[in-house]
CSV table of C-alpha atoms in Angstrom, one decimal:
chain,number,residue,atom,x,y,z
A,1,UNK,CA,-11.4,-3.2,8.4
A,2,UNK,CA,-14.0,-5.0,10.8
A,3,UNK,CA,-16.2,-3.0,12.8
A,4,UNK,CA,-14.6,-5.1,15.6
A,5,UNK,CA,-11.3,-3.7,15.4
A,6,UNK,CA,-12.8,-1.0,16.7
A,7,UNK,CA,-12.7,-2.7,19.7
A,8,UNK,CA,-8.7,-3.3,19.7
A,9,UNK,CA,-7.0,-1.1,22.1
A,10,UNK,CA,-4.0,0.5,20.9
A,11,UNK,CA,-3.6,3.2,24.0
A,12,UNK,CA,-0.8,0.4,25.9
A,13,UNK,CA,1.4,-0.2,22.5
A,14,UNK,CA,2.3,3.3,21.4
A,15,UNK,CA,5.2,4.4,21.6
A,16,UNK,CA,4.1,8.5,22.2
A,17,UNK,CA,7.3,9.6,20.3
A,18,UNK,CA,8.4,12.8,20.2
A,19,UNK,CA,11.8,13.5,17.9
A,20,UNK,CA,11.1,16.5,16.2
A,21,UNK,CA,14.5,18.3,16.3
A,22,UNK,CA,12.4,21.6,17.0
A,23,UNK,CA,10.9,19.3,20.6
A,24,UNK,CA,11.0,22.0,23.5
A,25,UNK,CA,10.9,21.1,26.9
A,26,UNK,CA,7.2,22.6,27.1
A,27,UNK,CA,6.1,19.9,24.5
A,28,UNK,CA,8.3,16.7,26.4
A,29,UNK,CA,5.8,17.8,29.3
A,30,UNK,CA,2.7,17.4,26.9
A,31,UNK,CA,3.8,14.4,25.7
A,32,UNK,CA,4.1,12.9,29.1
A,33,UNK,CA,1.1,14.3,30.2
A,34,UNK,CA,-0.8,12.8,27.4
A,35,UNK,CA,0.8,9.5,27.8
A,36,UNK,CA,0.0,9.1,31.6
A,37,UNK,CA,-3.6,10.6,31.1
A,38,UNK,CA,-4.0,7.2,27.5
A,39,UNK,CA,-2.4,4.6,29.3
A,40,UNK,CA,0.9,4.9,26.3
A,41,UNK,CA,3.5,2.3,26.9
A,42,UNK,CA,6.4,5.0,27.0
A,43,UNK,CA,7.4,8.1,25.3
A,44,UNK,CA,10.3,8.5,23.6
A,45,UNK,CA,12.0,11.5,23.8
A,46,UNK,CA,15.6,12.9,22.6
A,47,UNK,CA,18.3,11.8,25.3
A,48,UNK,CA,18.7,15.9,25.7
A,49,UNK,CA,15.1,15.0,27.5
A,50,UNK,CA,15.2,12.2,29.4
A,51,UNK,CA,16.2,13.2,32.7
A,52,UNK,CA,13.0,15.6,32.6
A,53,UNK,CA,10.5,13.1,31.5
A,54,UNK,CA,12.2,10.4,34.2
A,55,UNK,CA,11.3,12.9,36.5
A,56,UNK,CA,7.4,14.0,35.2
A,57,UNK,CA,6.7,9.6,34.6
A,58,UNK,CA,8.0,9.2,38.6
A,59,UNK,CA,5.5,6.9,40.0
A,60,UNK,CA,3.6,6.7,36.4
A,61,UNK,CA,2.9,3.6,34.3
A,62,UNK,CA,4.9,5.4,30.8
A,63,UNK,CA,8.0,4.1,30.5
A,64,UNK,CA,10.6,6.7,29.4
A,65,UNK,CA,12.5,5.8,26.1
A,66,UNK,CA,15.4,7.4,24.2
A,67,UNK,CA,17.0,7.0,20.6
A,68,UNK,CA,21.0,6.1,20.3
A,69,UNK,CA,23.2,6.6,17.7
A,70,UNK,CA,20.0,8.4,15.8
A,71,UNK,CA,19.1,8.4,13.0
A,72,UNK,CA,21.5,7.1,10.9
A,73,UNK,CA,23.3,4.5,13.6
A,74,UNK,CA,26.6,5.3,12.1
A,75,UNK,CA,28.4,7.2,15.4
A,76,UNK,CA,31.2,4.6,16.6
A,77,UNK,CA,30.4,1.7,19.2
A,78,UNK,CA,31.8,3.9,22.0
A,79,UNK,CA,29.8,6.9,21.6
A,80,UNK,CA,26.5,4.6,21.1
A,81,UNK,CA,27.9,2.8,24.0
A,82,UNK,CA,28.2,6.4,26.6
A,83,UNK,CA,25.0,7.7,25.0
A,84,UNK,CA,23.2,4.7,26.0
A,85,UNK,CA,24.5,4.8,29.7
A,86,UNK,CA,24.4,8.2,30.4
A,87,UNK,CA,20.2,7.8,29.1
A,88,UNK,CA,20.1,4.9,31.6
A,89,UNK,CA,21.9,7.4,34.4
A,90,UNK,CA,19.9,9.9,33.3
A,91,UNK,CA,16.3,7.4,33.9
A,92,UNK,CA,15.7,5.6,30.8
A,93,UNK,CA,14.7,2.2,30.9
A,94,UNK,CA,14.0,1.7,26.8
A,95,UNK,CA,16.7,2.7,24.8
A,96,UNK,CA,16.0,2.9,20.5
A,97,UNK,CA,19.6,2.2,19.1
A,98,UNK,CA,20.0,2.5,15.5
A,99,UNK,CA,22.2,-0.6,14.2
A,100,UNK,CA,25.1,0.2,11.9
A,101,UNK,CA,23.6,0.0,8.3
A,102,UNK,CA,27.2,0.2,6.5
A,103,UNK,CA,28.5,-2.7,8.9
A,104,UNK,CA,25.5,-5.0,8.0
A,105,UNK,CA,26.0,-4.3,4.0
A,106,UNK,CA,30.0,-4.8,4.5
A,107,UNK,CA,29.4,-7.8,6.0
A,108,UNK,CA,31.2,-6.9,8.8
A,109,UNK,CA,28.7,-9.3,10.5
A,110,UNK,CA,30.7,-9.5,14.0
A,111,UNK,CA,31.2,-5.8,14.5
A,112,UNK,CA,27.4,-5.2,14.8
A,113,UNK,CA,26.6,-7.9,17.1
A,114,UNK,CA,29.8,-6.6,19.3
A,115,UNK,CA,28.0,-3.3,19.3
A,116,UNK,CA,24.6,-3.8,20.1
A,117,UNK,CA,25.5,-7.3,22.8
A,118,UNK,CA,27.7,-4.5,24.6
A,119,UNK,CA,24.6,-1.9,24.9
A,120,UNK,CA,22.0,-4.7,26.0
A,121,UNK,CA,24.8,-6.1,28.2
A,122,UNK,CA,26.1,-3.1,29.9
A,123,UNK,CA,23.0,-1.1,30.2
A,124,UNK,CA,20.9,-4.2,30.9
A,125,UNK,CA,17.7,-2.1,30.3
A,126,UNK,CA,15.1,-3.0,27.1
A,127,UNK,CA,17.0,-2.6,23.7
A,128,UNK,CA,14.8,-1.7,20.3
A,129,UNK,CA,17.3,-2.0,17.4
A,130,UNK,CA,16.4,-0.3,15.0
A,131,UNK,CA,16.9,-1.8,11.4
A,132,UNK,CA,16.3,0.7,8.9
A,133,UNK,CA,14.3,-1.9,7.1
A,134,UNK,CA,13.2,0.5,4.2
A,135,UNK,CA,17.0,1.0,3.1
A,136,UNK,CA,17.4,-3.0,3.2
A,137,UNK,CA,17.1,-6.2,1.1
A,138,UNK,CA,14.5,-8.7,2.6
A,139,UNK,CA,17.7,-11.3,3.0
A,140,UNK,CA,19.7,-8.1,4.9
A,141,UNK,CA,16.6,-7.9,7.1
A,142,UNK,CA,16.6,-11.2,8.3
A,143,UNK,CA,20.0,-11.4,8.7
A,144,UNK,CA,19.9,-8.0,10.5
A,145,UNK,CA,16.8,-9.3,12.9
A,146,UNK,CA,18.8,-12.8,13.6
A,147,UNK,CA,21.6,-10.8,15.0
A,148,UNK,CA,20.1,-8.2,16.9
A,149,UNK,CA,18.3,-11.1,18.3
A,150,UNK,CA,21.6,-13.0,19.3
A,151,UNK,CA,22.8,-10.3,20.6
A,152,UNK,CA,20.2,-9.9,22.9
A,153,UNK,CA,17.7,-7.2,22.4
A,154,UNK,CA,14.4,-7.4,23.1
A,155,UNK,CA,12.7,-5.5,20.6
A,156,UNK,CA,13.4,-5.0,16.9
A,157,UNK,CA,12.3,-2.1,15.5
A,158,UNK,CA,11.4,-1.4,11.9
A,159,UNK,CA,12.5,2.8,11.4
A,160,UNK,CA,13.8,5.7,12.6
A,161,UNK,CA,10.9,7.3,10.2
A,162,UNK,CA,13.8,9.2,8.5
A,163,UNK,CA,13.9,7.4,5.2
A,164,UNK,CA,10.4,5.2,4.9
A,165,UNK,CA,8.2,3.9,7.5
A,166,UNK,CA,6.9,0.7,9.1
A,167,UNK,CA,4.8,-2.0,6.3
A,168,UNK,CA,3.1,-4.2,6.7
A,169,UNK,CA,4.8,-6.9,4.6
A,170,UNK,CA,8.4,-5.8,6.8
A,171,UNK,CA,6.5,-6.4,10.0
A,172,UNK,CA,5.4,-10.0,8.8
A,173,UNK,CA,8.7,-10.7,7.9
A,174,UNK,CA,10.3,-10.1,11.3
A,175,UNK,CA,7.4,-12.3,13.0
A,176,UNK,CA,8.8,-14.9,10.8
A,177,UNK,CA,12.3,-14.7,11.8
A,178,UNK,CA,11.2,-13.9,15.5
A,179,UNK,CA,8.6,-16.7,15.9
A,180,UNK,CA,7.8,-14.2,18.9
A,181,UNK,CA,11.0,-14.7,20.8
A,182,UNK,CA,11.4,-10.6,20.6
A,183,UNK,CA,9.0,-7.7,20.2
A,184,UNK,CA,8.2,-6.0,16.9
A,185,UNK,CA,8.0,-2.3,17.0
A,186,UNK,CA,6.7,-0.7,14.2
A,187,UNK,CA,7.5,2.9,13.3
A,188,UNK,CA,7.2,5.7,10.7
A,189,UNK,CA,4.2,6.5,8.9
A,190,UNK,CA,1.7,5.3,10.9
A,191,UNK,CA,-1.1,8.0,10.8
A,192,UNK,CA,-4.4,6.1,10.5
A,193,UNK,CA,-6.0,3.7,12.8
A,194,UNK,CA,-6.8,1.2,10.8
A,195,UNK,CA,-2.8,1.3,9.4
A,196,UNK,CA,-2.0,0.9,12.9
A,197,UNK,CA,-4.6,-2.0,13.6
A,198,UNK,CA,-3.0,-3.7,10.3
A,199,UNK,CA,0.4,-3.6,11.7
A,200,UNK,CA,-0.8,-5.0,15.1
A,201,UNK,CA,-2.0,-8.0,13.1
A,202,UNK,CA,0.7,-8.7,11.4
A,203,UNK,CA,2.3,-8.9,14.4
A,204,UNK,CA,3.6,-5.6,15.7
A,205,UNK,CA,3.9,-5.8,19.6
A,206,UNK,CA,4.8,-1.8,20.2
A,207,UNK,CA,3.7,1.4,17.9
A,208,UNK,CA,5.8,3.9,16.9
A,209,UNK,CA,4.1,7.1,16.6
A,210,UNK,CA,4.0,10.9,17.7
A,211,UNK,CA,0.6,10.9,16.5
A,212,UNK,CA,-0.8,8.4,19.1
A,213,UNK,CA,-3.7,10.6,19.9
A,214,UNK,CA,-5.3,11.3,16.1
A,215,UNK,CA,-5.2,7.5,16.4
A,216,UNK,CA,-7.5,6.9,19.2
A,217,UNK,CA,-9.8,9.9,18.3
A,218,UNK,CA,-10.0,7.7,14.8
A,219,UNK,CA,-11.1,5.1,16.4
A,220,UNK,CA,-13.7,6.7,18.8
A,221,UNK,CA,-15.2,7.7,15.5
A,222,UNK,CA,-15.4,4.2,13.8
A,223,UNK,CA,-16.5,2.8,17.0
A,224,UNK,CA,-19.8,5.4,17.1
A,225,UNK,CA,-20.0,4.6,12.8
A,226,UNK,CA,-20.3,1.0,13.9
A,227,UNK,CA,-23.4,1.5,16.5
C-alpha cells in the first residue's frame, strides 16, 4: 500500500455496524456517539434499535440503517415487507435486506425481484441488498446484482458477515455489472486499513464494518510511519 493511501478518508463510507445479537441499548448509544463525533455515513443497528438511534442521530449527519429479513433473507416477502416499514416508521432511512438465496438458486428469478421492487417501492427509502456473495457462483452473482438492480435498489451489498466476508475480486465483479449505476457496499471481514482501502479501489462506495474506529486509528499510524 502507498504511503498516499494514507491520505484516503474512510471516516464518510463506514457503515458503523453494530449486529451483535448480545448489542445493548448502552452500546447503540456508543455507536451513535462515535459515528457523529468520525463523520460515519450511518450506523446500522438491529430494527429492535432504530427508533433509539433515529432519535440520538436527530439533527446529525449519520444516517440510521437497519438489516431485513437478517441474516439468512429467507423470512417470506410479507414479513420482509412489515419489517422494512415498520424500520422506516420507526426512522430509518437505509434499510440492509437480505435477498432470498434459495429463490435465486431455484431460479425462481421473478419472485425475488417481486420482493425486493415491493420494499424499494413501498418504503421508498435507500435499499442495500444483500447478496450473500460468498455462498454464490460468480454467474449467480451477476445475475443476483442485475436484478436487485432492476428492481431498484440503490446499493448492493456483498454480506451479512455470517458466512464469509467482502473480497476483493466479489467487489470488482459487481463494478462490472454495475458500471456505477448503484453503490457497492462491502461487508464482513474488514479489519485492516489497508483491506478496507483495497476494497475502496476496487470500487466499494460504502464500508461495512463494526470496527470503523481500529480502522482510522490504523491509519493515523501509517500516516505518522510515512513522515
Amino acid at each position: 500500500m502507498a504511503a498516499t493511501d494514507a491520505e484516503i478518508d474512510i471516516s464518510p463510507l463506514i457503515d458503523h455496524s453494530l449486529l451483535n445479537p448480545t448489542a445493548t441499548p448502552e452500546q447503540v448509544e456508543q455507536w451513535c456517539e462515535e459515528a457523529d463525533r468520525f463523520n460515519f455515513a450511518a450506523v446500522c443497528v438491529y430494527p429492535i434499535y432504530v427508533r433509539q438511534a433515529a432519535n440520538l442521530l436527530q439533527g446529525k449527519a449519520p444516517k440510521v440503517c437497519t438489516v431485513i429479513g437478517f441474516p439468512t433473507g429467507a423470512t417470506t416477502s410479507a414479513t420482509k415487507l412489515y419489517e422494512a416499514q415498520e424500520a422506516v416508521d420507526n426512522g430509518a432511512t437505509e434499510l440492509d435486506v437480505v435477498i432470498n438465496l434459495g429463490w435465486l438458486k431455484a431460479g425462481k428469478t421473478n419472485e425475488l425481484h417481486r420482493e425486493i421492487a415491493e420494499i424499494c417501492e413501498e418504503t421508498g427509502q435507500t435499499v442495500k441488498a444483500v447478496l450473500e456473495t460468498a455462498l454464490l457462483t460468480d454467474a449467480e452473482k451477476r445475475l443476483a446484482a442485475e436484478i436487485c438492480m432492476e428492481a431498484g435498489v440503490a446499493f448492493l451489498k456483498t454480506s451479512t458477515g455470517w458466512y464469509g466476508g467482502a473480497t476483493v475480486s466479489d467487489v470488482k465483479l459487481l463494478q462490472e455489472v454495475t458500471k456505477q449505476q448503484v453503490g457497492i457496499k462491502a461487508s464482513g471481514g474488514i479489519g485492516t486499513y489497508s483491506f478496507a482501502v483495497d476494497l475502496i479501489l476496487a470500487g466499494a462506495t460504502r464500508l461495512g464494518t463494526s470496527r470503523g474506529l481500529d480502522l482510522l486509528r490504523q491509519r493515523d499510524t501509517l500516516g505518522k510511519e510515512s513522515l
